[in-house]
Amino acid sequence: MKTIQKILFLSLCFSIVNSIYPIAVFHGIVDNCNMKNTSMLVNDLKRDLGVHVECIEVGNGFWDSVFMPIMKQVEYACNQIKSNPNFQGKFNVLGISQGTLIGRYIVEKCDMKGQVVKYMSFDGPQMGIGSIPKLNCGVVCDFLNNITVPTAYNYVNFCAPCGYIKYRYDQETYQKKNVFLKMLNNENEEKDMEIYNRFSSLEKVKIIKSHQDSVITPRDSSWFEFFDKEGREIVPLQESDFYKNDNIGLRKLMEEGKVTFAEFREEHVLYSIVEYFEEIVPFFEDE
């Protein structure tokens, strides 16, 4: 009898330890899976969660993160997930910066065998970027942004960020010309119910923005917020059409208590040890 009890106890422990699903990590722009910050996060999560954590590389990483069209990047990532034996069942997704959009495509559109259970977005341009990253240095940079950003829609096949730029002072052109982000945010006239059903079926979502983020403009885009039509004030999430129309099912998940928001104190995609152990690790622990 004691032997049977030991076996049952060990089986229970084994099931608890292995109840955390594998995690697919998607890094940001000008990065690759072997660079310090990304590889450190992956290795730390492996150690602290005791589960398979893998950074999914897109193309050659660094250069392709910039110059491979974002639509091709998400399709490439989808094929990587589909062929990876670690992600054939339930798994979680952690997206970092541009990788949050790639990760969301996996959630919403990838025709895979596996199923995403939890989705974490860390400093992602979820509603687009209103200016070129790092060009936030006063009048001169405003002048450069006003020249370059409106033409970015024409270079979507040569520049990954061109797929999610949304010029803050001319959002009508974004509505006419953008393909990728409008698709991902379900902003087309005919709603894609697959996107809504798949995102709204997530068990948990965590959305992180950084208080000192100088890369994502506005930084509030990381919380699914953006400038008003005049390009001046940030529209709170609950007051936006994106939320009111529940384009992707985020409102449904929020009303069900399945979404948490966090604001980190550091610069873009940086975090403290406290934030790591209080915000990142616990999110993936309990299934």
PDB file of C-alpha atoms in Angstrom:
ATOM      1  CA  MET A   1       0.000   0.000   0.000  1.00  0.00           C
ATOM      2  CA  LYS A   2       2.827   2.362   0.854  1.00  0.00           C
ATOM      3  CA  THR A   3       4.435   1.673  -2.521  1.00  0.00           C
ATOM      4  CA  ILE A   4       1.208   2.561  -4.339  1.00  0.00           C
ATOM      5  CA  GLN A   5       0.899   5.752  -2.302  1.00  0.00           C
ATOM      6  CA  LYS A   6       4.465   6.730  -3.195  1.00  0.00           C
ATOM      7  CA  ILE A   7       3.795   6.119  -6.884  1.00  0.00           C
ATOM      8  CA  LEU A   8       0.626   8.217  -6.764  1.00  0.00           C
ATOM      9  CA  PHE A   9       2.428  10.982  -4.889  1.00  0.00           C
ATOM     10  CA  LEU A  10       5.307  11.021  -7.380  1.00  0.00           C
ATOM     11  CA  SER A  11       2.867  11.002 -10.287  1.00  0.00           C
ATOM     12  CA  LEU A  12       1.037  13.970  -8.777  1.00  0.00           C
ATOM     13  CA  CYS A  13       4.282  15.867  -8.306  1.00  0.00           C
ATOM     14  CA  PHE A  14       5.325  15.066 -11.857  1.00  0.00           C
ATOM     15  CA  SER A  15       2.022  16.334 -13.249  1.00  0.00           C
ATOM     16  CA  ILE A  16       2.262  19.540 -11.221  1.00  0.00           C
ATOM     17  CA  VAL A  17       5.842  20.211 -12.313  1.00  0.00           C
ATOM     18  CA  ASN A  18       4.920  19.605 -15.938  1.00  0.00           C
ATOM     19  CA  SER A  19       1.603  21.469 -15.894  1.00  0.00           C
ATOM     20  CA  ILE A  20       3.323  24.578 -17.276  1.00  0.00           C
ATOM     21  CA  TYR A  21       3.119  24.595 -21.042  1.00  0.00           C
ATOM     22  CA  PRO A  22       6.126  25.250 -23.325  1.00  0.00           C
ATOM     23  CA  ILE A  23       6.835  28.868 -24.206  1.00  0.00           C
ATOM     24  CA  ALA A  24       7.597  30.204 -27.678  1.00  0.00           C
ATOM     25  CA  VAL A  25       9.523  33.494 -27.546  1.00  0.00           C
ATOM     26  CA  PHE A  26       9.641  35.991 -30.427  1.00  0.00           C
ATOM     27  CA  HIS A  27      12.326  38.672 -30.211  1.00  0.00           C
ATOM     28  CA  GLY A  28      12.192  42.252 -31.433  1.00  0.00           C
ATOM     29  CA  ILE A  29      13.746  44.237 -34.245  1.00  0.00           C
ATOM     30  CA  VAL A  30      17.572  44.423 -34.645  1.00  0.00           C
ATOM     31  CA  ASP A  31      17.856  41.393 -32.414  1.00  0.00           C
ATOM     32  CA  ASN A  32      18.299  37.659 -32.732  1.00  0.00           C
ATOM     33  CA  CYS A  33      17.834  34.648 -30.484  1.00  0.00           C
ATOM     34  CA  ASN A  34      21.525  34.552 -29.519  1.00  0.00           C
ATOM     35  CA  MET A  35      21.885  38.147 -28.429  1.00  0.00           C
ATOM     36  CA  LYS A  36      22.408  38.755 -24.726  1.00  0.00           C
ATOM     37  CA  ASN A  37      19.067  40.083 -23.491  1.00  0.00           C
ATOM     38  CA  THR A  38      16.890  37.594 -25.379  1.00  0.00           C
ATOM     39  CA  SER A  39      19.019  34.527 -24.656  1.00  0.00           C
ATOM     40  CA  MET A  40      19.294  35.525 -20.981  1.00  0.00           C
ATOM     41  CA  LEU A  41      15.506  35.821 -20.656  1.00  0.00           C
ATOM     42  CA  VAL A  42      14.984  32.457 -22.362  1.00  0.00           C
ATOM     43  CA  ASN A  43      17.552  30.724 -20.161  1.00  0.00           C
ATOM     44  CA  ASP A  44      16.218  32.333 -16.983  1.00  0.00           C
ATOM     45  CA  LEU A  45      12.675  31.205 -17.769  1.00  0.00           C
ATOM     46  CA  LYS A  46      13.917  27.672 -18.470  1.00  0.00           C
ATOM     47  CA  ARG A  47      15.662  27.609 -15.113  1.00  0.00           C
ATOM     48  CA  ASP A  48      12.892  29.188 -13.047  1.00  0.00           C
ATOM     49  CA  LEU A  49       9.922  27.446 -14.658  1.00  0.00           C
ATOM     50  CA  GLY A  50      11.500  24.084 -15.440  1.00  0.00           C
ATOM     51  CA  VAL A  51       9.780  23.979 -18.814  1.00  0.00           C
ATOM     52  CA  HIS A  52      10.777  24.078 -22.471  1.00  0.00           C
ATOM     53  CA  VAL A  53      11.338  27.706 -23.533  1.00  0.00           C
ATOM     54  CA  GLU A  54      12.530  28.404 -27.063  1.00  0.00           C
ATOM     55  CA  CYS A  55      13.234  31.547 -29.033  1.00  0.00           C
ATOM     56  CA  ILE A  56      11.814  31.136 -32.531  1.00  0.00           C
ATOM     57  CA  GLU A  57      14.170  32.689 -35.045  1.00  0.00           C
ATOM     58  CA  VAL A  58      12.841  34.337 -38.187  1.00  0.00           C
ATOM     59  CA  GLY A  59      15.258  34.098 -41.087  1.00  0.00           C
ATOM     60  CA  ASN A  60      18.756  35.197 -40.128  1.00  0.00           C
ATOM     61  CA  GLY A  61      17.494  37.156 -37.148  1.00  0.00           C
ATOM     62  CA  PHE A  62      19.135  40.577 -36.949  1.00  0.00           C
ATOM     63  CA  TRP A  63      18.925  41.786 -40.552  1.00  0.00           C
ATOM     64  CA  ASP A  64      15.730  39.979 -41.483  1.00  0.00           C
ATOM     65  CA  SER A  65      14.017  41.487 -38.439  1.00  0.00           C
ATOM     66  CA  VAL A  66      14.454  44.847 -40.178  1.00  0.00           C
ATOM     67  CA  PHE A  67      14.348  44.142 -43.905  1.00  0.00           C
ATOM     68  CA  MET A  68      12.129  41.064 -44.277  1.00  0.00           C
ATOM     69  CA  PRO A  69       8.542  42.325 -44.782  1.00  0.00           C
ATOM     70  CA  ILE A  70       6.548  41.802 -41.624  1.00  0.00           C
ATOM     71  CA  MET A  71       3.953  39.725 -43.487  1.00  0.00           C
ATOM     72  CA  LYS A  72       6.683  37.330 -44.600  1.00  0.00           C
ATOM     73  CA  GLN A  73       8.088  37.262 -41.068  1.00  0.00           C
ATOM     74  CA  VAL A  74       4.815  36.106 -39.555  1.00  0.00           C
ATOM     75  CA  GLU A  75       4.339  33.453 -42.235  1.00  0.00           C
ATOM     76  CA  TYR A  76       7.919  32.247 -41.665  1.00  0.00           C
ATOM     77  CA  ALA A  77       7.337  32.115 -37.903  1.00  0.00           C
ATOM     78  CA  CYS A  78       4.099  30.198 -38.403  1.00  0.00           C
ATOM     79  CA  ASN A  79       5.932  27.552 -40.432  1.00  0.00           C
ATOM     80  CA  GLN A  80       8.599  27.331 -37.721  1.00  0.00           C
ATOM     81  CA  ILE A  81       5.947  26.687 -35.083  1.00  0.00           C
ATOM     82  CA  LYS A  82       4.110  24.155 -37.247  1.00  0.00           C
ATOM     83  CA  SER A  83       7.260  22.091 -37.776  1.00  0.00           C
ATOM     84  CA  ASN A  84       8.470  22.290 -34.166  1.00  0.00           C
ATOM     85  CA  PRO A  85       7.537  19.156 -32.130  1.00  0.00           C
ATOM     86  CA  ASN A  86       7.557  21.189 -28.911  1.00  0.00           C
ATOM     87  CA  PHE A  87       4.545  23.242 -30.008  1.00  0.00           C
ATOM     88  CA  GLN A  88       2.153  20.633 -31.348  1.00  0.00           C
ATOM     89  CA  GLY A  89      -0.081  20.768 -28.260  1.00  0.00           C
ATOM     90  CA  LYS A  90      -0.917  23.595 -25.879  1.00  0.00           C
ATOM     91  CA  PHE A  91       1.775  26.257 -25.468  1.00  0.00           C
ATOM     92  CA  ASN A  92       2.326  29.856 -24.415  1.00  0.00           C
ATOM     93  CA  VAL A  93       3.660  32.836 -26.367  1.00  0.00           C
ATOM     94  CA  LEU A  94       5.938  35.643 -25.188  1.00  0.00           C
ATOM     95  CA  GLY A  95       6.420  38.458 -27.691  1.00  0.00           C
ATOM     96  CA  ILE A  96       9.027  41.184 -27.271  1.00  0.00           C
ATOM     97  CA  SER A  97       8.678  44.512 -29.120  1.00  0.00           C
ATOM     98  CA  GLN A  98       8.105  43.705 -32.822  1.00  0.00           C
ATOM     99  CA  GLY A  99       7.896  40.067 -31.763  1.00  0.00           C
ATOM    100  CA  THR A 100       4.604  40.809 -29.995  1.00  0.00           C
ATOM    101  CA  LEU A 101       2.986  41.232 -33.424  1.00  0.00           C
ATOM    102  CA  ILE A 102       4.549  38.027 -34.696  1.00  0.00           C
ATOM    103  CA  GLY A 103       3.342  36.238 -31.584  1.00  0.00           C
ATOM    104  CA  ARG A 104      -0.152  37.639 -32.012  1.00  0.00           C
ATOM    105  CA  TYR A 105      -0.245  36.361 -35.583  1.00  0.00           C
ATOM    106  CA  ILE A 106       0.544  32.910 -34.211  1.00  0.00           C
ATOM    107  CA  VAL A 107      -2.393  33.284 -31.828  1.00  0.00           C
ATOM    108  CA  GLU A 108      -4.842  34.657 -34.395  1.00  0.00           C
ATOM    109  CA  LYS A 109      -3.972  33.281 -37.818  1.00  0.00           C
ATOM    110  CA  CYS A 110      -1.397  30.474 -37.869  1.00  0.00           C
ATOM    111  CA  ASP A 111      -3.013  27.279 -39.209  1.00  0.00           C
ATOM    112  CA  MET A 112      -1.175  25.056 -36.778  1.00  0.00           C
ATOM    113  CA  LYS A 113      -1.923  21.912 -34.826  1.00  0.00           C
ATOM    114  CA  GLY A 114      -1.013  23.495 -31.493  1.00  0.00           C
ATOM    115  CA  GLN A 115      -3.039  25.961 -29.430  1.00  0.00           C
ATOM    116  CA  VAL A 116      -1.826  29.070 -27.624  1.00  0.00           C
ATOM    117  CA  VAL A 117      -3.054  29.217 -24.022  1.00  0.00           C
ATOM    118  CA  LYS A 118      -1.376  32.380 -22.721  1.00  0.00           C
ATOM    119  CA  TYR A 119      -0.049  35.414 -24.540  1.00  0.00           C
ATOM    120  CA  MET A 120       2.344  37.985 -23.070  1.00  0.00           C
ATOM    121  CA  SER A 121       3.071  41.220 -24.926  1.00  0.00           C
ATOM    122  CA  PHE A 122       6.186  43.072 -23.770  1.00  0.00           C
ATOM    123  CA  ASP A 123       6.525  46.603 -25.205  1.00  0.00           C
ATOM    124  CA  GLY A 124       4.754  45.835 -28.458  1.00  0.00           C
ATOM    125  CA  PRO A 125       3.589  48.305 -31.129  1.00  0.00           C
ATOM    126  CA  GLN A 126       0.093  46.835 -30.905  1.00  0.00           C
ATOM    127  CA  MET A 127      -1.659  49.879 -32.392  1.00  0.00           C
ATOM    128  CA  GLY A 128       1.275  50.890 -34.555  1.00  0.00           C
ATOM    129  CA  ILE A 129       4.094  53.421 -34.201  1.00  0.00           C
ATOM    130  CA  GLY A 130       3.420  57.096 -34.836  1.00  0.00           C
ATOM    131  CA  SER A 131       7.027  58.032 -35.545  1.00  0.00           C
ATOM    132  CA  ILE A 132      10.343  56.441 -36.386  1.00  0.00           C
ATOM    133  CA  PRO A 133      11.967  54.891 -33.287  1.00  0.00           C
ATOM    134  CA  LYS A 134      14.553  57.091 -31.559  1.00  0.00           C
ATOM    135  CA  LEU A 135      13.583  60.125 -33.665  1.00  0.00           C
ATOM    136  CA  ASN A 136      12.068  61.960 -30.725  1.00  0.00           C
ATOM    137  CA  CYS A 137      14.536  64.780 -30.241  1.00  0.00           C
ATOM    138  CA  GLY A 138      12.614  67.966 -30.789  1.00  0.00           C
ATOM    139  CA  VAL A 139      11.903  70.152 -33.810  1.00  0.00           C
ATOM    140  CA  VAL A 140      14.528  68.623 -36.124  1.00  0.00           C
ATOM    141  CA  CYS A 141      13.328  65.079 -35.506  1.00  0.00           C
ATOM    142  CA  ASP A 142       9.704  66.176 -35.887  1.00  0.00           C
ATOM    143  CA  PHE A 143      10.649  67.579 -39.297  1.00  0.00           C
ATOM    144  CA  LEU A 144      12.338  64.317 -40.326  1.00  0.00           C
ATOM    145  CA  ASN A 145       9.401  62.254 -39.089  1.00  0.00           C
ATOM    146  CA  ASN A 146       6.935  64.425 -40.984  1.00  0.00           C
ATOM    147  CA  ILE A 147       8.877  63.770 -44.181  1.00  0.00           C
ATOM    148  CA  THR A 148       9.672  60.081 -43.850  1.00  0.00           C
ATOM    149  CA  VAL A 149       6.761  58.504 -41.954  1.00  0.00           C
ATOM    150  CA  PRO A 150       3.964  59.440 -44.417  1.00  0.00           C
ATOM    151  CA  THR A 151       5.870  57.703 -47.228  1.00  0.00           C
ATOM    152  CA  ALA A 152       6.606  54.545 -45.222  1.00  0.00           C
ATOM    153  CA  TYR A 153       3.424  52.845 -46.468  1.00  0.00           C
ATOM    154  CA  ASN A 154       5.073  52.669 -49.901  1.00  0.00           C
ATOM    155  CA  TYR A 155       8.022  50.648 -48.626  1.00  0.00           C
ATOM    156  CA  VAL A 156       6.247  47.820 -46.849  1.00  0.00           C
ATOM    157  CA  ASN A 157       8.153  45.256 -48.969  1.00  0.00           C
ATOM    158  CA  PHE A 158      11.525  46.655 -47.910  1.00  0.00           C
ATOM    159  CA  CYS A 159      11.091  47.550 -44.237  1.00  0.00           C
ATOM    160  CA  ALA A 160       9.432  45.480 -41.508  1.00  0.00           C
ATOM    161  CA  PRO A 161       8.283  48.474 -39.385  1.00  0.00           C
ATOM    162  CA  CYS A 162       6.634  49.949 -42.483  1.00  0.00           C
ATOM    163  CA  GLY A 163       3.997  47.289 -41.968  1.00  0.00           C
ATOM    164  CA  TYR A 164       2.870  48.817 -38.668  1.00  0.00           C
ATOM    165  CA  ILE A 165       3.641  52.513 -38.998  1.00  0.00           C
ATOM    166  CA  LYS A 166       0.580  54.705 -38.410  1.00  0.00           C
ATOM    167  CA  TYR A 167       1.351  58.343 -39.097  1.00  0.00           C
ATOM    168  CA  ARG A 168      -0.246  60.139 -36.165  1.00  0.00           C
ATOM    169  CA  TYR A 169      -1.329  63.201 -38.189  1.00  0.00           C
ATOM    170  CA  ASP A 170      -2.783  61.308 -41.143  1.00  0.00           C
ATOM    171  CA  GLN A 171      -4.483  58.145 -39.975  1.00  0.00           C
ATOM    172  CA  GLU A 172      -6.784  58.126 -43.002  1.00  0.00           C
ATOM    173  CA  THR A 173      -3.853  57.090 -45.202  1.00  0.00           C
ATOM    174  CA  TYR A 174      -3.145  54.257 -42.793  1.00  0.00           C
ATOM    175  CA  GLN A 175      -6.745  53.083 -43.212  1.00  0.00           C
ATOM    176  CA  LYS A 176      -6.354  53.143 -46.988  1.00  0.00           C
ATOM    177  CA  LYS A 177      -2.887  51.667 -47.429  1.00  0.00           C
ATOM    178  CA  ASN A 178      -1.953  49.504 -44.447  1.00  0.00           C
ATOM    179  CA  VAL A 179      -2.477  45.776 -44.859  1.00  0.00           C
ATOM    180  CA  PHE A 180      -0.677  43.943 -42.061  1.00  0.00           C
ATOM    181  CA  LEU A 181      -1.657  45.798 -38.888  1.00  0.00           C
ATOM    182  CA  LYS A 182      -5.203  46.388 -40.078  1.00  0.00           C
ATOM    183  CA  MET A 183      -5.519  42.650 -40.615  1.00  0.00           C
ATOM    184  CA  LEU A 184      -3.997  41.808 -37.228  1.00  0.00           C
ATOM    185  CA  ASN A 185      -6.237  44.294 -35.407  1.00  0.00           C
ATOM    186  CA  ASN A 186      -9.296  43.190 -37.391  1.00  0.00           C
ATOM    187  CA  GLU A 187      -9.920  46.735 -38.630  1.00  0.00           C
ATOM    188  CA  ASN A 188     -11.136  45.883 -42.124  1.00  0.00           C
ATOM    189  CA  GLU A 189     -14.783  46.474 -42.999  1.00  0.00           C
ATOM    190  CA  GLU A 190     -15.507  42.762 -43.052  1.00  0.00           C
ATOM    191  CA  LYS A 191     -14.545  41.334 -39.658  1.00  0.00           C
ATOM    192  CA  ASP A 192     -12.522  38.148 -39.530  1.00  0.00           C
ATOM    193  CA  MET A 193     -14.273  35.978 -36.964  1.00  0.00           C
ATOM    194  CA  GLU A 194     -11.351  33.550 -36.879  1.00  0.00           C
ATOM    195  CA  ILE A 195      -9.202  36.313 -35.365  1.00  0.00           C
ATOM    196  CA  TYR A 196     -11.871  37.183 -32.810  1.00  0.00           C
ATOM    197  CA  ASN A 197     -12.591  33.589 -31.836  1.00  0.00           C
ATOM    198  CA  ARG A 198      -8.967  32.559 -31.500  1.00  0.00           C
ATOM    199  CA  PHE A 199      -7.775  35.569 -29.505  1.00  0.00           C
ATOM    200  CA  SER A 200     -10.844  35.616 -27.253  1.00  0.00           C
ATOM    201  CA  SER A 201     -10.293  31.927 -26.427  1.00  0.00           C
ATOM    202  CA  LEU A 202      -6.988  32.664 -24.676  1.00  0.00           C
ATOM    203  CA  GLU A 203      -6.940  31.756 -21.002  1.00  0.00           C
ATOM    204  CA  LYS A 204      -4.715  34.635 -19.938  1.00  0.00           C
ATOM    205  CA  VAL A 205      -3.168  37.754 -21.466  1.00  0.00           C
ATOM    206  CA  LYS A 206      -0.531  40.062 -19.985  1.00  0.00           C
ATOM    207  CA  ILE A 207       0.215  43.415 -21.589  1.00  0.00           C
ATOM    208  CA  ILE A 208       3.358  45.283 -20.548  1.00  0.00           C
ATOM    209  CA  LYS A 209       4.557  48.770 -21.432  1.00  0.00           C
ATOM    210  CA  SER A 210       7.662  50.574 -20.219  1.00  0.00           C
ATOM    211  CA  HIS A 211       7.353  53.982 -18.600  1.00  0.00           C
ATOM    212  CA  GLN A 212      10.561  55.298 -20.201  1.00  0.00           C
ATOM    213  CA  ASP A 213      10.109  53.629 -23.593  1.00  0.00           C
ATOM    214  CA  SER A 214      11.685  55.826 -26.310  1.00  0.00           C
ATOM    215  CA  VAL A 215      11.327  53.259 -29.100  1.00  0.00           C
ATOM    216  CA  ILE A 216       7.542  52.778 -29.313  1.00  0.00           C
ATOM    217  CA  THR A 217       5.769  56.084 -30.039  1.00  0.00           C
ATOM    218  CA  PRO A 218       3.449  56.459 -28.348  1.00  0.00           C
ATOM    219  CA  ARG A 219       4.537  54.060 -25.624  1.00  0.00           C
ATOM    220  CA  ASP A 220       0.817  53.638 -24.941  1.00  0.00           C
ATOM    221  CA  SER A 221       0.592  51.582 -28.129  1.00  0.00           C
ATOM    222  CA  SER A 222       1.931  48.753 -25.980  1.00  0.00           C
ATOM    223  CA  TRP A 223      -1.391  48.937 -24.084  1.00  0.00           C
ATOM    224  CA  PHE A 224      -3.437  48.997 -27.316  1.00  0.00           C
ATOM    225  CA  GLU A 225      -3.829  52.785 -27.141  1.00  0.00           C
ATOM    226  CA  PHE A 226      -3.019  55.415 -29.758  1.00  0.00           C
ATOM    227  CA  PHE A 227      -3.304  59.108 -30.636  1.00  0.00           C
ATOM    228  CA  ASP A 228      -6.633  60.669 -31.480  1.00  0.00           C
ATOM    229  CA  LYS A 229      -7.348  61.649 -35.093  1.00  0.00           C
ATOM    230  CA  GLU A 230      -5.614  65.012 -34.598  1.00  0.00           C
ATOM    231  CA  GLY A 231      -2.464  63.209 -33.429  1.00  0.00           C
ATOM    232  CA  ARG A 232      -2.326  65.064 -30.116  1.00  0.00           C
ATOM    233  CA  GLU A 233      -3.950  63.173 -27.231  1.00  0.00           C
ATOM    234  CA  ILE A 234      -3.878  59.487 -26.341  1.00  0.00           C
ATOM    235  CA  VAL A 235      -7.277  57.823 -26.532  1.00  0.00           C
ATOM    236  CA  PRO A 236      -7.777  55.559 -23.481  1.00  0.00           C
ATOM    237  CA  LEU A 237      -8.324  51.932 -24.458  1.00  0.00           C
ATOM    238  CA  GLN A 238     -11.920  51.754 -23.191  1.00  0.00           C
ATOM    239  CA  GLU A 239     -12.828  54.853 -25.229  1.00  0.00           C
ATOM    240  CA  SER A 240     -11.371  53.584 -28.507  1.00  0.00           C
ATOM    241  CA  ASP A 241     -13.330  52.061 -31.379  1.00  0.00           C
ATOM    242  CA  PHE A 242     -10.949  49.105 -31.224  1.00  0.00           C
ATOM    243  CA  TYR A 243     -12.241  48.316 -27.726  1.00  0.00           C
ATOM    244  CA  LYS A 244     -15.863  49.322 -28.202  1.00  0.00           C
ATOM    245  CA  ASN A 245     -16.173  47.166 -31.327  1.00  0.00           C
ATOM    246  CA  ASP A 246     -14.159  44.419 -29.611  1.00  0.00           C
ATOM    247  CA  ASN A 247     -12.198  43.826 -32.802  1.00  0.00           C
ATOM    248  CA  ILE A 248     -10.104  40.915 -31.583  1.00  0.00           C
ATOM    249  CA  GLY A 249     -11.890  39.879 -28.384  1.00  0.00           C
ATOM    250  CA  LEU A 250      -9.680  41.845 -25.986  1.00  0.00           C
ATOM    251  CA  ARG A 251     -12.714  43.499 -24.378  1.00  0.00           C
ATOM    252  CA  LYS A 252     -14.338  40.106 -23.849  1.00  0.00           C
ATOM    253  CA  LEU A 253     -11.209  38.804 -22.133  1.00  0.00           C
ATOM    254  CA  MET A 254     -10.954  41.929 -19.981  1.00  0.00           C
ATOM    255  CA  GLU A 255     -14.562  41.595 -18.873  1.00  0.00           C
ATOM    256  CA  GLU A 256     -13.832  37.975 -17.949  1.00  0.00           C
ATOM    257  CA  GLY A 257     -10.872  39.067 -15.819  1.00  0.00           C
ATOM    258  CA  LYS A 258      -8.323  37.314 -18.020  1.00  0.00           C
ATOM    259  CA  VAL A 259      -6.191  40.346 -18.903  1.00  0.00           C
ATOM    260  CA  THR A 260      -3.646  42.113 -16.723  1.00  0.00           C
ATOM    261  CA  PHE A 261      -1.699  45.271 -17.512  1.00  0.00           C
ATOM    262  CA  ALA A 262       1.724  46.131 -16.127  1.00  0.00           C
ATOM    263  CA  GLU A 263       3.977  49.170 -16.459  1.00  0.00           C
ATOM    264  CA  PHE A 264       7.708  48.606 -16.068  1.00  0.00           C
ATOM    265  CA  ARG A 265       9.963  51.437 -14.930  1.00  0.00           C
ATOM    266  CA  GLU A 266      12.853  51.013 -17.362  1.00  0.00           C
ATOM    267  CA  GLU A 267      13.574  51.763 -21.034  1.00  0.00           C
ATOM    268  CA  HIS A 268      12.285  49.675 -23.926  1.00  0.00           C
ATOM    269  CA  VAL A 269      12.211  45.907 -23.148  1.00  0.00           C
ATOM    270  CA  LEU A 270      14.333  46.299 -20.017  1.00  0.00           C
ATOM    271  CA  TYR A 271      13.169  44.999 -16.660  1.00  0.00           C
ATOM    272  CA  SER A 272      14.335  44.703 -13.073  1.00  0.00           C
ATOM    273  CA  ILE A 273      14.783  41.501 -11.112  1.00  0.00           C
ATOM    274  CA  VAL A 274      11.701  42.414  -9.076  1.00  0.00           C
ATOM    275  CA  GLU A 275       9.610  42.913 -12.227  1.00  0.00           C
ATOM    276  CA  TYR A 276      10.875  39.624 -13.622  1.00  0.00           C
ATOM    277  CA  PHE A 277       9.878  37.631 -10.529  1.00  0.00           C
ATOM    278  CA  GLU A 278       6.644  39.522  -9.798  1.00  0.00           C
ATOM    279  CA  GLU A 279       5.256  40.043 -13.293  1.00  0.00           C
ATOM    280  CA  ILE A 280       6.841  37.705 -15.846  1.00  0.00           C
ATOM    281  CA  VAL A 281       7.474  34.393 -14.088  1.00  0.00           C
ATOM    282  CA  PRO A 282       4.133  34.131 -12.192  1.00  0.00           C
ATOM    283  CA  PHE A 283       2.174  34.713 -15.387  1.00  0.00           C
ATOM    284  CA  PHE A 284       3.425  31.423 -16.831  1.00  0.00           C
ATOM    285  CA  GLU A 285       3.438  29.425 -13.593  1.00  0.00           C
ATOM    286  CA  ASP A 286      -0.194  28.564 -12.910  1.00  0.00           C
ATOM    287  CA  GLU A 287      -2.151  26.827 -15.670  1.00  0.00           C
TER     288      GLU A 287
END
